[in-house]
Amino acid sequence: MTTDRAQVKAALRRQRIETPSWAYGNSGTRFKVFAQQGVPRTPQEKIDDAAQVHRYTGVAPTVAVHIPWDKVDDYAALAEHARERGVTIGAVNSNVFQDDDYMLGSVTNPDPKVRAKALKHLLECVDIMDATGSRDLKLWFSDGTNYPGQDDIRARQDRLAEALAAVYERLGENQRFLLEYKLFEPAFYTTDLPDWGTSYAHCLKLGPKAQVVVDTGHHAPGTNIEFIVAFLLREGKLGGFDFNSRFYADDDLMVGAADPFQLFRIMHEVIQGGGYTDDVAFMLDQCHNIEPKIPGQIRSVMNVQEATAKALLVDVEALREAQQNRDVLGANAVFMDAYNTDVRPLLAELREEMGLDPDPMAAYARSGYFEKIRDERKDGQAAGWGA
Ligand code: PSV
Ligand code: MN
């Protein structure tokens, strides 16, 4: 194993994990959204909660917004609110999936009026990025069809390409878009961006400001996500992650909860592929349906840190040597040795060096913040899907 603890800690100190504003609001399944106490009522309050996650972890200084869930009159003022709380606004997530008009698709809809409306929203999201100083626009489309013959698969690709080109044109010098794919849901027959290959092909045509984002919950069961990561990094096309974990489909559970070994394997490819830089956005895209939200986010950030620490501990020289010597079991042993290391003491040590409590979960629980928001936010409409 790599024994240079100082180097590993320095790399962990540099880590940046972005939390999503929607994780702080109420969420659920199509069967029930369970209301929790102390849930934010405004985008500003979501940012206040995100700031708590950064306060106790020290590595979550940005918060992603979702438009229109975080719609405000003055986005520059929202960015200022974030700065005052010690965080900044990260990716702007577009939403062209919740209006009635989008029943048969947004940018791929057969109706040109609906396509124009969707494109207008995407361009407005770039205006918002200008105001917030955000670098990344995250594009996810629920577009697809439910029945064979419902629409022309190739025509829908043409419409998608046209919209993406228009958004690409509008991006500023230091802005980019991250194109997200998802196997299925809400469409059940075809999805217009179902996999990384489709996303990659569209991004490749457009240029360097178009990058693929890997949402870890958006693949068929058994998909080797770290292979996708390695491939995209090699091609310079990995823009970021939407981290979460899943047992079945797009479960949006806490990252590292279902399969911490997969997260470790992903982080290993990130590090070895040169992706452990600011050019790759490490974002969480999760919902906390039954667990408290701020602690859920803190735990998730810690899970990513733990997987990263283990990946940083892989003895790369020993691994290469074993690989060169065709030593299958030796190479695997080097890999597993790092994974099986208990990195919690190292992370506790790092947090103390950063002036943080070594136990972020306990520190937050002691802080009294939950009791405060529970009382302060009794009245009004709690934020949730569509709010
Ligand atoms: C879609 O399932 C997704 O992963 C996209 O990133 C959305 O923006 C996000 O979830 C929130 O609905
Ligand atoms: Mn996502």
CSV table of C-alpha atoms and ligand atoms in Angstrom, one decimal:
chain,number,residue,atom,x,y,z
A,1,MET,CA,0.0,0.0,0.0
A,2,THR,CA,1.0,3.6,-0.5
A,3,THR,CA,2.5,4.6,2.9
A,4,ASP,CA,2.8,8.3,2.3
A,5,ARG,CA,-0.1,9.3,4.5
A,6,ALA,CA,0.7,13.0,4.1
A,7,GLN,CA,0.3,12.8,0.3
A,8,VAL,CA,-3.0,10.9,0.7
A,9,LYS,CA,-4.3,13.4,3.2
A,10,ALA,CA,-3.3,16.3,0.9
A,11,ALA,CA,-5.2,14.8,-1.9
A,12,LEU,CA,-8.3,14.3,0.3
A,13,ARG,CA,-8.1,17.8,1.5
A,14,ARG,CA,-8.4,19.0,-2.1
A,15,GLN,CA,-11.5,17.0,-2.7
A,16,ARG,CA,-14.7,18.8,-3.7
A,17,ILE,CA,-18.1,17.1,-3.5
A,18,GLU,CA,-21.2,19.0,-4.6
A,19,THR,CA,-24.5,18.5,-2.8
A,20,PRO,CA,-27.9,18.9,-4.6
A,21,SER,CA,-30.5,21.4,-3.4
A,22,TRP,CA,-33.2,18.9,-4.0
A,23,ALA,CA,-31.8,16.5,-1.4
A,24,TYR,CA,-32.8,18.9,1.3
A,25,GLY,CA,-36.4,19.0,0.3
A,26,ASN,CA,-39.1,16.5,0.8
A,27,SER,CA,-39.0,13.5,-1.6
A,28,GLY,CA,-40.5,10.1,-2.0
A,29,THR,CA,-41.6,7.5,-4.5
A,30,ARG,CA,-44.7,7.7,-6.7
A,31,PHE,CA,-46.6,6.1,-3.8
A,32,LYS,CA,-45.9,8.6,-1.1
A,33,VAL,CA,-43.8,11.7,-0.3
A,34,PHE,CA,-43.2,11.6,3.5
A,35,ALA,CA,-43.0,15.1,5.0
A,36,GLN,CA,-40.1,15.6,7.4
A,37,GLN,CA,-39.6,18.3,10.1
A,38,GLY,CA,-37.4,21.3,9.5
A,39,VAL,CA,-37.5,21.0,5.7
A,40,PRO,CA,-36.5,24.1,3.8
A,41,ARG,CA,-39.2,26.2,2.3
A,42,THR,CA,-37.1,28.3,0.0
A,43,PRO,CA,-34.0,27.9,-2.2
A,44,GLN,CA,-32.2,30.1,0.4
A,45,GLU,CA,-33.0,27.7,3.2
A,46,LYS,CA,-31.8,24.8,1.0
A,47,ILE,CA,-28.5,26.6,0.7
A,48,ASP,CA,-28.4,27.2,4.4
A,49,ASP,CA,-28.7,23.4,4.9
A,50,ALA,CA,-26.0,22.7,2.3
A,51,ALA,CA,-23.7,25.1,4.1
A,52,GLN,CA,-24.1,22.8,7.2
A,53,VAL,CA,-22.9,19.8,5.2
A,54,HIS,CA,-19.8,21.8,4.2
A,55,ARG,CA,-19.3,23.1,7.7
A,56,TYR,CA,-19.0,19.6,9.2
A,57,THR,CA,-17.2,17.9,6.3
A,58,GLY,CA,-15.0,20.7,4.9
A,59,VAL,CA,-15.2,19.3,1.4
A,60,ALA,CA,-18.7,20.2,0.1
A,61,PRO,CA,-18.4,23.9,-0.8
A,62,THR,CA,-20.9,24.0,-3.6
A,63,VAL,CA,-24.6,23.3,-4.0
A,64,ALA,CA,-26.3,22.4,-7.3
A,65,VAL,CA,-29.6,24.1,-8.1
A,66,HIS,CA,-32.5,22.8,-10.1
A,67,ILE,CA,-34.6,25.2,-12.2
A,68,PRO,CA,-37.5,25.8,-11.6
A,69,TRP,CA,-37.4,24.1,-8.2
A,70,ASP,CA,-35.0,26.8,-7.1
A,71,LYS,CA,-36.5,29.6,-9.1
A,72,VAL,CA,-35.9,33.1,-7.6
A,73,ASP,CA,-36.2,36.6,-9.0
A,74,ASP,CA,-32.6,37.5,-8.5
A,75,TYR,CA,-30.0,34.7,-9.1
A,76,ALA,CA,-27.0,37.0,-8.3
A,77,ALA,CA,-28.6,37.7,-4.9
A,78,LEU,CA,-29.0,33.9,-4.4
A,79,ALA,CA,-25.3,33.4,-5.2
A,80,GLU,CA,-24.5,36.2,-2.7
A,81,HIS,CA,-26.7,34.4,-0.1
A,82,ALA,CA,-24.7,31.3,-0.7
A,83,ARG,CA,-21.3,33.1,-0.4
A,84,GLU,CA,-22.5,34.6,2.9
A,85,ARG,CA,-23.1,31.1,4.2
A,86,GLY,CA,-19.6,30.0,3.0
A,87,VAL,CA,-20.6,28.0,-0.1
A,88,THR,CA,-21.2,28.8,-3.8
A,89,ILE,CA,-23.7,27.7,-6.4
A,90,GLY,CA,-22.5,24.9,-8.5
A,91,ALA,CA,-24.2,23.2,-11.4
A,92,VAL,CA,-27.4,24.5,-12.8
A,93,ASN,CA,-29.8,21.6,-13.5
A,94,SER,CA,-32.4,22.1,-16.2
A,95,ASN,CA,-35.9,20.7,-15.9
A,96,VAL,CA,-37.8,19.9,-19.1
A,97,PHE,CA,-39.7,17.0,-17.6
A,98,GLN,CA,-42.5,18.3,-15.4
A,99,ASP,CA,-44.7,20.4,-17.6
A,100,ASP,CA,-47.8,18.8,-19.2
A,101,ASP,CA,-46.4,20.0,-22.6
A,102,TYR,CA,-43.6,17.4,-22.2
A,103,MET,CA,-45.8,14.3,-22.1
A,104,LEU,CA,-44.4,13.2,-25.5
A,105,GLY,CA,-40.9,14.7,-25.0
A,106,SER,CA,-39.2,18.1,-24.7
A,107,VAL,CA,-36.5,18.8,-27.2
A,108,THR,CA,-37.4,15.7,-29.2
A,109,ASN,CA,-41.1,16.3,-29.1
A,110,PRO,CA,-42.8,16.0,-32.5
A,111,ASP,CA,-44.4,19.4,-31.9
A,112,PRO,CA,-42.0,22.3,-32.8
A,113,LYS,CA,-43.7,24.6,-30.4
A,114,VAL,CA,-42.9,22.3,-27.5
A,115,ARG,CA,-39.3,21.9,-28.7
A,116,ALA,CA,-39.0,25.7,-28.8
A,117,LYS,CA,-40.3,26.0,-25.3
A,118,ALA,CA,-37.9,23.4,-24.0
A,119,LEU,CA,-34.9,25.0,-25.7
A,120,LYS,CA,-36.0,28.4,-24.3
A,121,HIS,CA,-35.8,26.9,-20.8
A,122,LEU,CA,-32.3,25.5,-21.5
A,123,LEU,CA,-31.0,28.8,-22.7
A,124,GLU,CA,-32.5,30.5,-19.7
A,125,CYS,CA,-30.5,28.1,-17.5
A,126,VAL,CA,-27.4,29.5,-19.2
A,127,ASP,CA,-28.5,33.0,-18.3
A,128,ILE,CA,-28.8,31.8,-14.7
A,129,MET,CA,-25.3,30.4,-14.9
A,130,ASP,CA,-24.1,33.8,-16.0
A,131,ALA,CA,-25.7,35.3,-12.9
A,132,THR,CA,-24.5,32.7,-10.4
A,133,GLY,CA,-21.1,32.2,-11.9
A,134,SER,CA,-21.8,28.5,-12.4
A,135,ARG,CA,-19.6,26.6,-14.8
A,136,ASP,CA,-21.8,23.6,-15.5
A,137,LEU,CA,-25.2,23.1,-17.0
A,138,LYS,CA,-26.6,19.7,-16.4
A,139,LEU,CA,-28.9,18.4,-19.0
A,140,TRP,CA,-31.1,15.4,-18.4
A,141,PHE,CA,-34.0,14.6,-20.7
A,142,SER,CA,-36.9,12.3,-19.8
A,143,ASP,CA,-37.6,12.1,-23.5
A,144,GLY,CA,-38.5,8.8,-25.1
A,145,THR,CA,-41.4,6.7,-26.2
A,146,ASN,CA,-43.5,4.0,-24.6
A,147,TYR,CA,-44.7,2.1,-27.6
A,148,PRO,CA,-43.1,0.7,-30.7
A,149,GLY,CA,-44.0,2.9,-33.7
A,150,GLN,CA,-45.0,5.8,-31.4
A,151,ASP,CA,-42.4,8.1,-33.0
A,152,ASP,CA,-39.4,8.0,-35.3
A,153,ILE,CA,-36.3,7.1,-33.4
A,154,ARG,CA,-33.9,8.7,-35.9
A,155,ALA,CA,-36.0,11.9,-36.2
A,156,ARG,CA,-35.9,12.3,-32.4
A,157,GLN,CA,-32.1,12.0,-32.5
A,158,ASP,CA,-32.0,14.8,-35.1
A,159,ARG,CA,-34.2,17.0,-32.9
A,160,LEU,CA,-32.0,16.3,-29.9
A,161,ALA,CA,-28.8,17.1,-31.8
A,162,GLU,CA,-30.4,20.4,-33.0
A,163,ALA,CA,-31.3,21.5,-29.5
A,164,LEU,CA,-27.9,20.5,-28.1
A,165,ALA,CA,-26.1,22.5,-30.8
A,166,ALA,CA,-28.2,25.6,-29.9
A,167,VAL,CA,-27.3,25.3,-26.2
A,168,TYR,CA,-23.7,24.6,-27.0
A,169,GLU,CA,-23.6,27.8,-29.1
A,170,ARG,CA,-24.9,29.8,-26.2
A,171,LEU,CA,-22.3,28.7,-23.7
A,172,GLY,CA,-19.8,31.2,-22.5
A,173,GLU,CA,-16.0,30.7,-22.6
A,174,ASN,CA,-15.8,29.1,-19.2
A,175,GLN,CA,-19.0,27.2,-19.3
A,176,ARG,CA,-19.9,23.7,-20.4
A,177,PHE,CA,-22.7,21.3,-20.4
A,178,LEU,CA,-22.8,17.9,-18.9
A,179,LEU,CA,-25.1,15.5,-20.8
A,180,GLU,CA,-26.7,12.9,-18.6
A,181,TYR,CA,-28.0,9.6,-19.9
A,182,LYS,CA,-30.4,7.1,-18.3
A,183,LEU,CA,-31.4,3.7,-19.3
A,184,PHE,CA,-35.2,4.0,-18.9
A,185,GLU,CA,-37.8,5.8,-16.9
A,186,PRO,CA,-40.1,7.6,-17.4
A,187,ALA,CA,-40.0,6.3,-20.9
A,188,PHE,CA,-40.3,2.5,-21.1
A,189,TYR,CA,-39.7,1.6,-24.7
A,190,THR,CA,-37.1,4.0,-26.1
A,191,THR,CA,-35.2,6.6,-24.3
A,192,ASP,CA,-33.5,9.3,-26.5
A,193,LEU,CA,-30.3,9.3,-24.4
A,194,PRO,CA,-30.3,5.8,-22.9
A,195,ASP,CA,-26.6,5.2,-22.4
A,196,TRP,CA,-23.1,6.7,-22.2
A,197,GLY,CA,-22.4,5.9,-25.9
A,198,THR,CA,-25.3,8.0,-27.2
A,199,SER,CA,-24.4,10.9,-24.8
A,200,TYR,CA,-20.7,10.6,-25.9
A,201,ALA,CA,-21.5,10.6,-29.6
A,202,HIS,CA,-23.5,13.8,-29.2
A,203,CYS,CA,-20.8,15.5,-27.1
A,204,LEU,CA,-18.1,14.4,-29.4
A,205,LYS,CA,-19.8,16.1,-32.4
A,206,LEU,CA,-20.1,19.4,-30.5
A,207,GLY,CA,-16.7,19.9,-28.9
A,208,PRO,CA,-14.9,20.3,-25.6
A,209,LYS,CA,-17.6,22.2,-23.8
A,210,ALA,CA,-19.9,19.2,-24.1
A,211,GLN,CA,-19.1,16.5,-21.6
A,212,VAL,CA,-20.7,13.3,-20.4
A,213,VAL,CA,-22.0,13.0,-16.8
A,214,VAL,CA,-22.3,9.5,-15.2
A,215,ASP,CA,-25.2,9.1,-12.9
A,216,THR,CA,-24.3,5.9,-11.1
A,217,GLY,CA,-28.0,4.9,-10.8
A,218,HIS,CA,-28.7,5.1,-14.5
A,219,HIS,CA,-27.5,1.8,-15.8
A,220,ALA,CA,-28.7,-1.8,-16.3
A,221,PRO,CA,-28.0,-4.0,-13.3
A,222,GLY,CA,-24.5,-5.4,-13.6
A,223,THR,CA,-23.1,-2.7,-15.8
A,224,ASN,CA,-19.4,-2.1,-15.2
A,225,ILE,CA,-19.5,1.6,-14.5
A,226,GLU,CA,-15.8,1.9,-13.8
A,227,PHE,CA,-15.1,0.7,-17.4
A,228,ILE,CA,-17.3,3.6,-18.7
A,229,VAL,CA,-15.4,6.0,-16.4
A,230,ALA,CA,-12.0,4.7,-17.6
A,231,PHE,CA,-13.1,5.0,-21.3
A,232,LEU,CA,-14.6,8.5,-21.0
A,233,LEU,CA,-11.5,9.8,-19.1
A,234,ARG,CA,-9.2,8.4,-21.8
A,235,GLU,CA,-11.2,10.3,-24.4
A,236,GLY,CA,-11.3,13.5,-22.3
A,237,LYS,CA,-15.1,13.3,-22.2
A,238,LEU,CA,-15.9,12.7,-18.5
A,239,GLY,CA,-17.5,15.9,-17.2
A,240,GLY,CA,-18.7,14.6,-13.8
A,241,PHE,CA,-20.7,12.3,-11.7
A,242,ASP,CA,-24.2,12.2,-10.2
A,243,PHE,CA,-23.4,9.9,-7.3
A,244,ASN,CA,-26.0,7.8,-5.6
A,245,SER,CA,-26.6,4.1,-5.1
A,246,ARG,CA,-29.1,1.6,-6.1
A,247,PHE,CA,-30.3,-1.9,-5.5
A,248,TYR,CA,-32.8,-2.1,-8.3
A,249,ALA,CA,-33.2,0.9,-10.7
A,250,ASP,CA,-32.8,4.6,-10.2
A,251,ASP,CA,-33.1,4.3,-6.4
A,252,ASP,CA,-31.3,7.5,-5.5
A,253,LEU,CA,-30.1,6.1,-2.2
A,254,MET,CA,-27.0,7.3,-0.4
A,255,VAL,CA,-23.8,6.9,-2.4
A,256,GLY,CA,-21.7,4.1,-1.1
A,257,ALA,CA,-24.6,2.5,0.7
A,258,ALA,CA,-25.5,-0.3,-1.7
A,259,ASP,CA,-22.1,-1.1,-3.1
A,260,PRO,CA,-19.1,0.6,-1.5
A,261,PHE,CA,-16.8,-1.7,-3.5
A,262,GLN,CA,-18.1,-0.3,-6.8
A,263,LEU,CA,-17.6,3.2,-5.5
A,264,PHE,CA,-14.0,2.3,-4.7
A,265,ARG,CA,-13.5,0.8,-8.1
A,266,ILE,CA,-14.9,3.9,-9.8
A,267,MET,CA,-12.6,6.2,-7.7
A,268,HIS,CA,-9.7,4.0,-8.6
A,269,GLU,CA,-10.3,4.6,-12.3
A,270,VAL,CA,-10.9,8.3,-11.7
A,271,ILE,CA,-7.5,8.7,-9.9
A,272,GLN,CA,-5.6,6.5,-12.4
A,273,GLY,CA,-7.3,8.1,-15.4
A,274,GLY,CA,-6.2,11.6,-14.3
A,275,GLY,CA,-9.8,12.6,-13.4
A,276,TYR,CA,-9.2,13.6,-9.8
A,277,THR,CA,-9.2,17.3,-10.8
A,278,ASP,CA,-11.6,20.2,-10.8
A,279,ASP,CA,-12.4,19.3,-14.5
A,280,VAL,CA,-14.5,16.4,-13.2
A,281,ALA,CA,-17.5,17.5,-11.1
A,282,PHE,CA,-18.2,15.1,-8.2
A,283,MET,CA,-21.9,15.8,-7.5
A,284,LEU,CA,-24.4,13.9,-5.4
A,285,ASP,CA,-27.9,13.3,-6.9
A,286,GLN,CA,-29.9,11.7,-4.1
A,287,CYS,CA,-33.1,11.9,-2.2
A,288,HIS,CA,-33.5,11.1,1.4
A,289,ASN,CA,-37.0,9.7,1.6
A,290,ILE,CA,-36.9,8.0,5.0
A,291,GLU,CA,-33.7,9.3,6.6
A,292,PRO,CA,-33.0,12.8,7.8
A,293,LYS,CA,-31.7,14.9,5.0
A,294,ILE,CA,-28.7,16.9,6.3
A,295,PRO,CA,-27.2,13.8,8.1
A,296,GLY,CA,-28.0,11.8,4.9
A,297,GLN,CA,-25.9,14.2,2.9
A,298,ILE,CA,-23.1,14.3,5.5
A,299,ARG,CA,-23.0,10.5,5.5
A,300,SER,CA,-22.9,10.5,1.7
A,301,VAL,CA,-20.0,12.9,1.5
A,302,MET,CA,-18.1,10.7,4.1
A,303,ASN,CA,-18.8,7.6,2.0
A,304,VAL,CA,-17.3,9.3,-1.1
A,305,GLN,CA,-14.3,10.4,1.1
A,306,GLU,CA,-13.8,6.8,2.3
A,307,ALA,CA,-13.9,5.3,-1.1
A,308,THR,CA,-11.5,8.0,-2.4
A,309,ALA,CA,-9.1,7.5,0.5
A,310,LYS,CA,-9.0,3.7,-0.2
A,311,ALA,CA,-8.4,4.4,-3.9
A,312,LEU,CA,-5.6,6.8,-3.1
A,313,LEU,CA,-4.0,4.0,-1.0
A,314,VAL,CA,-3.6,1.6,-3.9
A,315,ASP,CA,0.1,0.8,-4.3
A,316,VAL,CA,0.2,1.7,-7.9
A,317,GLU,CA,3.8,0.6,-8.4
A,318,ALA,CA,3.1,-2.9,-6.9
A,319,LEU,CA,0.0,-3.1,-9.0
A,320,ARG,CA,1.8,-2.3,-12.2
A,321,GLU,CA,4.5,-4.7,-11.4
A,322,ALA,CA,2.1,-7.5,-10.7
A,323,GLN,CA,0.2,-6.7,-13.9
A,324,GLN,CA,3.5,-6.7,-15.9
A,325,ASN,CA,4.4,-10.0,-14.4
A,326,ARG,CA,1.0,-11.4,-15.4
A,327,ASP,CA,0.5,-12.1,-11.7
A,328,VAL,CA,-3.3,-12.2,-11.6
A,329,LEU,CA,-3.7,-13.0,-7.9
A,330,GLY,CA,-0.9,-10.7,-6.9
A,331,ALA,CA,-2.5,-7.7,-8.7
A,332,ASN,CA,-5.9,-8.5,-7.3
A,333,ALA,CA,-4.3,-8.7,-3.8
A,334,VAL,CA,-2.7,-5.3,-4.1
A,335,PHE,CA,-6.1,-3.9,-5.1
A,336,MET,CA,-8.1,-5.6,-2.3
A,337,ASP,CA,-5.5,-4.6,0.2
A,338,ALA,CA,-6.3,-1.0,-0.3
A,339,TYR,CA,-10.0,-1.6,-0.3
A,340,ASN,CA,-9.9,-3.5,2.9
A,341,THR,CA,-8.0,-0.8,4.7
A,342,ASP,CA,-9.9,1.0,7.5
A,343,VAL,CA,-9.5,4.6,6.4
A,344,ARG,CA,-11.7,6.1,9.1
A,345,PRO,CA,-8.7,6.9,11.5
A,346,LEU,CA,-6.9,8.6,8.6
A,347,LEU,CA,-9.9,10.7,7.8
A,348,ALA,CA,-10.5,11.6,11.4
A,349,GLU,CA,-6.9,12.8,11.6
A,350,LEU,CA,-7.3,14.8,8.4
A,351,ARG,CA,-10.4,16.5,9.8
A,352,GLU,CA,-8.6,17.5,13.0
A,353,GLU,CA,-5.8,19.0,10.9
A,354,MET,CA,-8.5,20.9,9.0
A,355,GLY,CA,-9.9,22.3,12.2
A,356,LEU,CA,-13.0,20.1,12.0
A,357,ASP,CA,-14.6,17.7,14.3
A,358,PRO,CA,-13.3,14.2,13.6
A,359,ASP,CA,-16.8,12.9,13.6
A,360,PRO,CA,-19.0,15.1,11.4
A,361,MET,CA,-22.2,13.1,12.1
A,362,ALA,CA,-21.9,13.5,15.8
A,363,ALA,CA,-20.8,17.1,15.5
A,364,TYR,CA,-23.9,18.0,13.5
A,365,ALA,CA,-26.2,16.1,15.8
A,366,ARG,CA,-24.7,18.1,18.8
A,367,SER,CA,-24.9,21.4,17.0
A,368,GLY,CA,-28.6,22.0,17.7
A,369,TYR,CA,-29.2,23.0,14.0
A,370,PHE,CA,-31.9,20.4,13.5
A,371,GLU,CA,-33.8,21.6,16.6
A,372,LYS,CA,-33.5,25.2,15.3
A,373,ILE,CA,-34.8,24.5,11.8
A,374,ARG,CA,-37.5,22.3,13.2
A,375,ASP,CA,-38.9,25.2,15.2
A,376,GLU,CA,-38.2,28.0,12.8
A,377,ARG,CA,-39.7,26.2,9.7
A,378,LYS,CA,-42.9,25.1,11.3
A,379,ASP,CA,-45.0,27.3,9.1
A,380,GLY,CA,-45.1,27.7,5.4
A,381,GLN,CA,-44.8,25.2,2.5
A,382,ALA,CA,-41.9,22.8,2.7
A,383,ALA,CA,-40.0,22.4,-0.5
A,384,GLY,CA,-40.4,19.2,-2.4
A,385,TRP,CA,-40.7,17.9,-5.9
A,386,GLY,CA,-41.9,20.7,-8.1
A,387,ALA,CA,-41.5,23.3,-5.3
B,1,PSV,C1,-33.0,12.1,-13.4
B,1,PSV,O1,-33.4,10.8,-12.9
B,1,PSV,C2,-31.9,12.7,-12.6
B,1,PSV,O2,-30.8,11.9,-12.3
B,1,PSV,C3,-31.4,14.0,-13.2
B,1,PSV,O3,-30.1,14.3,-12.8
B,1,PSV,C4,-32.3,15.0,-12.6
B,1,PSV,O4,-31.9,16.3,-12.8
B,1,PSV,C5,-32.3,14.5,-11.2
B,1,PSV,O5,-32.4,13.1,-11.3
B,1,PSV,C6,-33.3,15.1,-10.3
B,1,PSV,O6,-34.6,14.7,-10.7
B,2,MN,MN,-28.8,12.5,-12.1
